C-alpha cells in the first residue's frame, strides 16, 4: 500500500476536473481526496503501486477534453489509511506566488504551426496559456506581460484580441506572439554577419547541420550546440572544440518513433519523454547499433535522449529528419550561454553558425535529466520543466536561503510552506559559474520578495558557496554535507525523524577533519549522529586522486598492506603508475602529506574500477563508478556477495578489507570482471542491510551521488524492504549535490526551531 500525491497545474480549473478525478478514483476504488487551490489541483489517493501508476496514466488519457495539463508533479509516500474518496472544499486563503516552469509545446500549438492555413504556420515562437516560456522570461511577480522579457514586443490587433478573450486559448498568455508582432529568427555567421532571417534562417541552419557543421541554436533557456549525431567526424570535432573528452552527449530525436528504433522505451519512459517537462531521459541503447556516431557516448550502454520541446526545435527537427547532438552551448564546466552577442564571443571557435532570435532569456535554464528507477522518475539534473516548482512543507518555515554545495550547485529558499529550488547552476569552478550563482540568488530574492533570516551553507570552508554565505548580511548556519543529503530525501518524501540516512557520495567535509562519503547518519529530532561509516583510507594527492582511480586504489591497498602495496605489480593500479609516480606517492603516503583520510563510498567504487582495470584515470566525474555499474549489469543477476566486517559500535566501522581480499583472489582466479562488479554491488547493498539491522531504525533514506546508480538503488531498496525496513529514495530532487540546497534549508529550519525551544 502506498499513498500517491499529485499536484496538477494547467488548465484544470473550471473544466470539470474535480468531478472527473472523483469518478476515476471511485471507479478504481482508490480512497483519498481531491482539492482545488490557487496553486493547482491537489490529489491524494492510496492503493497498490500498479493501480496508482494506472491512475496516473488514466488521468492523462481520459482527462476532460478542454483541460490541459501543464505539469503533473507526482510522488509516493506512506499511506495514511483513507477510507473513502471526497472532494474537499477549495482551499482559499493567500495566493502563494508560484512561478511555473517552462512548458513543452502543447498539441494545439503544434497543430497550428504545421497548418499552412494558420497565421502561425511555421512560426517558431508560437505558444498559448498551456505551453511556452515562463521561468525563463519572468522578471517579477505577478506574472504579467510588462514583467516579462516579452514587454518589448507590442501585440498586433489579432494577438491582442486573443489575449483579451476569456474564451480563447491565449487569454492572458503572456508570451503570446505571431509572425507579425513577435520575436523572429536570424542566422548569423561566426563573425556575426546576418545570413538569413525568419524561415530562411531556419532552413539554412538545417542545411549547414546536414553538411556536418556545428550550429549554436538559441532556444528556450539558453544555447545548444547542434551537430548531426550520425556524423562521426563532426561529433569528434565538436568534442575537440568544446574541450569535452568523453562525457556523453545528449541527443535530440525528431520523433518518438525514431527514438524507439534506437533505444528500449517502456511506457513510463515514453510518458516522460513526451511530458510537459520533456527532460533528457536516460534510455538503454538497442544492442544492434542505433546509427549514431561512436563519439556520442563512447562505451556507454545508455543514451540521453530528448524530443523537441519548442516550436523552433519541432520545425528544425522535422526539417532534418535525423537525430542531432544537442549539448549545452558552453565550454566544459561553464554555464550555458543565453545572449546571442555573448554567444558570439564565448562560442566563437566552437560554433560555425548561430541560429538566434531576439526574445531575451532572463534566466538560463538547462535541460533536465531524468531516468526511470524502480518504476518512478528519478531526476538527476533539475532544470527546465521542473525548476522552480517547490517542495511542500507541513508547516510554515522561517525564511532561509541555502546556497548549496560546490558541484552541481543549486540554491533554495523557504517561503511560507514552500521550499523553492533553483534551476541547476553547475560546478562553481569558473568565474562565469560563480557569477551565474550570484545572479540566481539575486533573482530569487527579487522574485519571491524575501529577505533571508539565515543563510545555510556547507561546512566546507573553501567552497565558493560557503564563502558567499559567510559574506552575507544574515546569520550563517553551516550544515554537514551528508546530513543535508539525507534531510533533502526526507523532505521530498515527507518523512519525519527518526530515520537512518545512508548518505553515500564522492566527498564532503567531515567535522572530524576526514573526508566523509560513506556515512550512515541516525537522524533524530534535533540533529544527527554518525551511526556508522566505511573504514577510512588515504587519498594520495587528494583532488588528483578523484581524477585518477589508480591513486585511490593505491591508497586502499596501502591501508591494507602498507609499504608492500607498492610491490603488487600483479595489480592493474600499481602497474598503471610509473616508478617516478610510485616514488612520489610512497613518500606522500608514508608521511601522510596531502593524503587525507576518507570514508567515501564513491572512492571505493573508483578503487574497485581501478583494480578491475576498467578505469585508471577519468575524463569526467564519476566515470569509474559508472563503468563499474555498466559492467555489473552485464553479469547474470545473482545474490552472490563478498564478506565485510562490522567493527566497534560508536560509530560502527564497516571494514571492506575482507571484500577487497576476495576481489583480489577472484581477479587472480580469472573470474570475469562483470561478475566481480556484480558481487561488489551486492556487497555494498548487504553493507546497508547489515548496518541498518544493527542500528535498528525502521525508516531508511538513501541519498548522495552513489544513488544515481540504478543497479545499486534498485537492489538496495528491494533488499532493505525484504529485511523489513521502510525505504525512501529520491524522485524529484536529485540524489546528487543538486539536492543539497533543499537539505540545507531543512537543517537550518531545525536549528532555528531548536534555538527557540531552548
Ligand atoms: Zn500551446
Ligand atoms: Zn501578433
Ligand atoms: Zn554530496
PDB file of C-alpha atoms in Angstrom, residues 376-548:
ATOM      1  CA  UNK A 376       9.500   6.019 -10.795  1.00  0.00           C
ATOM      2  CA  UNK A 377      11.136   9.116 -12.153  1.00  0.00           C
ATOM      3  CA  UNK A 378      14.496   9.966 -10.675  1.00  0.00           C
ATOM      4  CA  UNK A 379      15.552  13.476 -11.630  1.00  0.00           C
ATOM      5  CA  UNK A 380      19.332  13.750 -11.834  1.00  0.00           C
ATOM      6  CA  UNK A 381      19.556  17.310 -13.109  1.00  0.00           C
ATOM      7  CA  UNK A 382      16.662  19.551 -12.211  1.00  0.00           C
ATOM      8  CA  UNK A 383      16.163  22.487 -14.527  1.00  0.00           C
ATOM      9  CA  UNK A 384      13.792  23.086 -17.476  1.00  0.00           C
ATOM     10  CA  UNK A 385      10.278  21.823 -16.808  1.00  0.00           C
ATOM     11  CA  UNK A 386      10.882  21.302 -13.076  1.00  0.00           C
ATOM     12  CA  UNK A 387      12.511  24.465 -11.720  1.00  0.00           C
ATOM     13  CA  UNK A 388      11.346  26.356  -9.745  1.00  0.00           C
ATOM     14  CA  UNK A 389       8.497  24.097  -8.550  1.00  0.00           C
ATOM     15  CA  UNK A 390       8.628  23.884  -4.752  1.00  0.00           C
ATOM     16  CA  UNK A 391       8.856  21.091  -2.226  1.00  0.00           C
ATOM     17  CA  UNK A 392       5.886  21.486   0.079  1.00  0.00           C
ATOM     18  CA  UNK A 393       6.359  21.505   3.847  1.00  0.00           C
ATOM     19  CA  UNK A 394       3.844  20.554   6.529  1.00  0.00           C
ATOM     20  CA  UNK A 395       4.069  23.880   8.313  1.00  0.00           C
ATOM     21  CA  UNK A 396       5.269  27.445   7.852  1.00  0.00           C
ATOM     22  CA  UNK A 397       9.010  27.865   7.899  1.00  0.00           C
ATOM     23  CA  UNK A 398      11.249  30.848   8.606  1.00  0.00           C
ATOM     24  CA  UNK A 399      12.804  32.473   5.522  1.00  0.00           C
ATOM     25  CA  UNK A 400      16.052  30.683   4.766  1.00  0.00           C
ATOM     26  CA  UNK A 401      18.368  30.975   1.815  1.00  0.00           C
ATOM     27  CA  UNK A 402      20.501  27.898   1.156  1.00  0.00           C
ATOM     28  CA  UNK A 403      23.459  28.270  -1.166  1.00  0.00           C
ATOM     29  CA  UNK A 404      24.113  24.604  -1.929  1.00  0.00           C
ATOM     30  CA  UNK A 405      27.386  22.769  -2.371  1.00  0.00           C
ATOM     31  CA  UNK A 406      30.178  23.233  -4.878  1.00  0.00           C
ATOM     32  CA  UNK A 407      29.371  20.776  -7.624  1.00  0.00           C
ATOM     33  CA  UNK A 408      26.057  20.642  -9.486  1.00  0.00           C
ATOM     34  CA  UNK A 409      25.125  23.697  -7.473  1.00  0.00           C
ATOM     35  CA  UNK A 410      21.543  24.796  -6.950  1.00  0.00           C
ATOM     36  CA  UNK A 411      20.157  27.222  -4.394  1.00  0.00           C
ATOM     37  CA  UNK A 412      16.905  27.021  -2.473  1.00  0.00           C
ATOM     38  CA  UNK A 413      14.765  29.224  -0.278  1.00  0.00           C
ATOM     39  CA  UNK A 414      11.874  28.662   2.054  1.00  0.00           C
ATOM     40  CA  UNK A 415       8.863  30.938   1.703  1.00  0.00           C
ATOM     41  CA  UNK A 416       5.913  30.035   3.919  1.00  0.00           C
ATOM     42  CA  UNK A 417       5.234  26.337   3.438  1.00  0.00           C
ATOM     43  CA  UNK A 418       7.240  26.051   0.257  1.00  0.00           C
ATOM     44  CA  UNK A 419      10.872  25.364  -0.446  1.00  0.00           C
ATOM     45  CA  UNK A 420      11.669  26.752  -3.883  1.00  0.00           C
ATOM     46  CA  UNK A 421      14.567  25.101  -5.637  1.00  0.00           C
ATOM     47  CA  UNK A 422      16.524  26.929  -8.309  1.00  0.00           C
ATOM     48  CA  UNK A 423      17.499  25.533 -11.659  1.00  0.00           C
ATOM     49  CA  UNK A 424      20.784  23.650 -11.987  1.00  0.00           C
ATOM     50  CA  UNK A 425      23.663  26.130 -11.920  1.00  0.00           C
ATOM     51  CA  UNK A 426      26.652  23.820 -12.208  1.00  0.00           C
ATOM     52  CA  UNK A 427      30.095  23.486 -10.695  1.00  0.00           C
ATOM     53  CA  UNK A 428      31.240  26.747  -9.168  1.00  0.00           C
ATOM     54  CA  UNK A 429      34.698  26.355 -10.729  1.00  0.00           C
ATOM     55  CA  UNK A 430      34.670  29.104 -13.297  1.00  0.00           C
ATOM     56  CA  UNK A 431      34.099  32.820 -12.894  1.00  0.00           C
ATOM     57  CA  UNK A 432      31.078  32.534 -15.177  1.00  0.00           C
ATOM     58  CA  UNK A 433      29.513  29.856 -12.994  1.00  0.00           C
ATOM     59  CA  UNK A 434      30.109  31.865  -9.854  1.00  0.00           C
ATOM     60  CA  UNK A 435      28.530  34.921 -11.487  1.00  0.00           C
ATOM     61  CA  UNK A 436      25.538  32.860 -12.579  1.00  0.00           C
ATOM     62  CA  UNK A 437      25.215  31.638  -8.978  1.00  0.00           C
ATOM     63  CA  UNK A 438      25.105  35.254  -7.750  1.00  0.00           C
ATOM     64  CA  UNK A 439      22.516  36.169 -10.395  1.00  0.00           C
ATOM     65  CA  UNK A 440      20.270  33.252  -9.454  1.00  0.00           C
ATOM     66  CA  UNK A 441      20.311  34.267  -5.786  1.00  0.00           C
ATOM     67  CA  UNK A 442      19.550  37.900  -6.581  1.00  0.00           C
ATOM     68  CA  UNK A 443      16.721  36.987  -8.935  1.00  0.00           C
ATOM     69  CA  UNK A 444      15.307  34.531  -6.392  1.00  0.00           C
ATOM     70  CA  UNK A 445      15.218  37.205  -3.741  1.00  0.00           C
ATOM     71  CA  UNK A 446      13.576  39.602  -6.168  1.00  0.00           C
ATOM     72  CA  UNK A 447      11.056  37.086  -7.485  1.00  0.00           C
ATOM     73  CA  UNK A 448       9.849  35.964  -4.073  1.00  0.00           C
ATOM     74  CA  UNK A 449      10.477  39.313  -2.386  1.00  0.00           C
ATOM     75  CA  UNK A 450      12.130  37.693   0.532  1.00  0.00           C
ATOM     76  CA  UNK A 451      14.908  38.636   2.905  1.00  0.00           C
ATOM     77  CA  UNK A 452      16.518  35.609   4.480  1.00  0.00           C
ATOM     78  CA  UNK A 453      16.576  35.302   8.232  1.00  0.00           C
ATOM     79  CA  UNK A 454      19.514  32.977   7.917  1.00  0.00           C
ATOM     80  CA  UNK A 455      21.782  31.676   5.186  1.00  0.00           C
ATOM     81  CA  UNK A 456      22.572  27.978   5.181  1.00  0.00           C
ATOM     82  CA  UNK A 457      25.742  26.634   3.598  1.00  0.00           C
ATOM     83  CA  UNK A 458      28.080  23.650   3.553  1.00  0.00           C
ATOM     84  CA  UNK A 459      30.664  23.208   6.303  1.00  0.00           C
ATOM     85  CA  UNK A 460      33.469  23.137   3.734  1.00  0.00           C
ATOM     86  CA  UNK A 461      35.325  26.418   4.308  1.00  0.00           C
ATOM     87  CA  UNK A 462      36.710  26.573   0.772  1.00  0.00           C
ATOM     88  CA  UNK A 463      33.526  26.091  -1.217  1.00  0.00           C
ATOM     89  CA  UNK A 464      32.789  29.359  -3.010  1.00  0.00           C
ATOM     90  CA  UNK A 465      29.164  28.981  -1.941  1.00  0.00           C
ATOM     91  CA  UNK A 466      30.282  28.827   1.708  1.00  0.00           C
ATOM     92  CA  UNK A 467      32.385  31.938   1.270  1.00  0.00           C
ATOM     93  CA  UNK A 468      29.414  33.689  -0.296  1.00  0.00           C
ATOM     94  CA  UNK A 469      27.281  32.778   2.726  1.00  0.00           C
ATOM     95  CA  UNK A 470      29.923  33.983   5.163  1.00  0.00           C
ATOM     96  CA  UNK A 471      29.877  37.334   3.404  1.00  0.00           C
ATOM     97  CA  UNK A 472      26.093  37.681   3.589  1.00  0.00           C
ATOM     98  CA  UNK A 473      24.393  40.065   5.938  1.00  0.00           C
ATOM     99  CA  UNK A 474      22.500  37.419   7.893  1.00  0.00           C
ATOM    100  CA  UNK A 475      23.045  34.650  10.380  1.00  0.00           C
ATOM    101  CA  UNK A 476      25.049  31.822   8.804  1.00  0.00           C
ATOM    102  CA  UNK A 477      24.205  28.195   9.529  1.00  0.00           C
ATOM    103  CA  UNK A 478      26.780  25.621   8.435  1.00  0.00           C
ATOM    104  CA  UNK A 479      25.305  22.235   7.539  1.00  0.00           C
ATOM    105  CA  UNK A 480      27.210  18.984   7.266  1.00  0.00           C
ATOM    106  CA  UNK A 481      27.109  17.803   3.647  1.00  0.00           C
ATOM    107  CA  UNK A 482      25.771  14.279   4.195  1.00  0.00           C
ATOM    108  CA  UNK A 483      23.258  15.395   6.775  1.00  0.00           C
ATOM    109  CA  UNK A 484      21.904  17.789   4.120  1.00  0.00           C
ATOM    110  CA  UNK A 485      21.636  14.928   1.609  1.00  0.00           C
ATOM    111  CA  UNK A 486      19.505  12.867   3.999  1.00  0.00           C
ATOM    112  CA  UNK A 487      17.280  15.796   5.007  1.00  0.00           C
ATOM    113  CA  UNK A 488      16.627  16.551   1.320  1.00  0.00           C
ATOM    114  CA  UNK A 489      15.458  12.974   0.814  1.00  0.00           C
ATOM    115  CA  UNK A 490      13.282  13.157   3.935  1.00  0.00           C
ATOM    116  CA  UNK A 491      11.761  16.490   2.839  1.00  0.00           C
ATOM    117  CA  UNK A 492      10.665  15.315  -0.566  1.00  0.00           C
ATOM    118  CA  UNK A 493       9.265  12.113   0.894  1.00  0.00           C
ATOM    119  CA  UNK A 494       7.539  13.970   3.751  1.00  0.00           C
ATOM    120  CA  UNK A 495       9.036  11.656   6.314  1.00  0.00           C
ATOM    121  CA  UNK A 496       9.962  12.743   9.823  1.00  0.00           C
ATOM    122  CA  UNK A 497      12.742  11.611  12.151  1.00  0.00           C
ATOM    123  CA  UNK A 498      13.816   9.091  13.378  1.00  0.00           C
ATOM    124  CA  UNK A 499      15.376   7.942  10.125  1.00  0.00           C
ATOM    125  CA  UNK A 500      18.610   6.183   9.293  1.00  0.00           C
ATOM    126  CA  UNK A 501      20.197   8.030   6.368  1.00  0.00           C
ATOM    127  CA  UNK A 502      22.542   6.163   4.065  1.00  0.00           C
ATOM    128  CA  UNK A 503      24.480   9.079   2.626  1.00  0.00           C
ATOM    129  CA  UNK A 504      26.991   7.879   0.056  1.00  0.00           C
ATOM    130  CA  UNK A 505      28.815  10.035  -2.428  1.00  0.00           C
ATOM    131  CA  UNK A 506      32.209  11.249  -3.598  1.00  0.00           C
ATOM    132  CA  UNK A 507      33.287  13.533  -0.820  1.00  0.00           C
ATOM    133  CA  UNK A 508      32.083  16.007   1.733  1.00  0.00           C
ATOM    134  CA  UNK A 509      33.554  17.899   4.631  1.00  0.00           C
ATOM    135  CA  UNK A 510      33.617  15.850   7.820  1.00  0.00           C
ATOM    136  CA  UNK A 511      33.606  17.651  11.156  1.00  0.00           C
ATOM    137  CA  UNK A 512      36.373  15.295  12.371  1.00  0.00           C
ATOM    138  CA  UNK A 513      38.800  16.526   9.720  1.00  0.00           C
ATOM    139  CA  UNK A 514      38.437  13.499   7.439  1.00  0.00           C
ATOM    140  CA  UNK A 515      36.715  13.436   4.069  1.00  0.00           C
ATOM    141  CA  UNK A 516      33.296  11.853   4.560  1.00  0.00           C
ATOM    142  CA  UNK A 517      31.332   9.998   1.898  1.00  0.00           C
ATOM    143  CA  UNK A 518      30.269   6.563   3.150  1.00  0.00           C
ATOM    144  CA  UNK A 519      28.034   7.628   6.016  1.00  0.00           C
ATOM    145  CA  UNK A 520      25.155   6.184   7.983  1.00  0.00           C
ATOM    146  CA  UNK A 521      23.545   9.040   9.877  1.00  0.00           C
ATOM    147  CA  UNK A 522      20.912   8.461  12.526  1.00  0.00           C
ATOM    148  CA  UNK A 523      18.605  11.448  12.185  1.00  0.00           C
ATOM    149  CA  UNK A 524      16.777  12.410  15.361  1.00  0.00           C
ATOM    150  CA  UNK A 525      14.526  15.339  16.133  1.00  0.00           C
ATOM    151  CA  UNK A 526      17.309  17.767  16.907  1.00  0.00           C
ATOM    152  CA  UNK A 527      20.169  16.729  14.685  1.00  0.00           C
ATOM    153  CA  UNK A 528      22.076  13.636  13.671  1.00  0.00           C
ATOM    154  CA  UNK A 529      24.549  11.105  14.978  1.00  0.00           C
ATOM    155  CA  UNK A 530      27.151   9.362  12.832  1.00  0.00           C
ATOM    156  CA  UNK A 531      25.981   5.804  13.426  1.00  0.00           C
ATOM    157  CA  UNK A 532      28.398   4.106  11.046  1.00  0.00           C
ATOM    158  CA  UNK A 533      30.835   4.769   8.241  1.00  0.00           C
ATOM    159  CA  UNK A 534      33.080   2.898   5.867  1.00  0.00           C
ATOM    160  CA  UNK A 535      36.627   2.225   7.043  1.00  0.00           C
ATOM    161  CA  UNK A 536      38.867   5.128   6.060  1.00  0.00           C
ATOM    162  CA  UNK A 537      41.877   5.063   3.756  1.00  0.00           C
ATOM    163  CA  UNK A 538      44.195   7.706   2.370  1.00  0.00           C
ATOM    164  CA  UNK A 539      43.674   9.562  -0.884  1.00  0.00           C
ATOM    165  CA  UNK A 540      47.178  10.308  -2.126  1.00  0.00           C
ATOM    166  CA  UNK A 541      47.097  13.655  -3.907  1.00  0.00           C
ATOM    167  CA  UNK A 542      43.599  14.471  -2.658  1.00  0.00           C
ATOM    168  CA  UNK A 543      41.820  16.163  -5.619  1.00  0.00           C
ATOM    169  CA  UNK A 544      44.171  14.420  -8.028  1.00  0.00           C
ATOM    170  CA  UNK A 545      43.066  11.056  -6.678  1.00  0.00           C
ATOM    171  CA  UNK A 546      39.500  11.930  -7.670  1.00  0.00           C
ATOM    172  CA  UNK A 547      40.670  12.163 -11.278  1.00  0.00           C
ATOM    173  CA  UNK A 548      42.881   9.068 -11.011  1.00  0.00           C
TER     174      UNK A 548
END
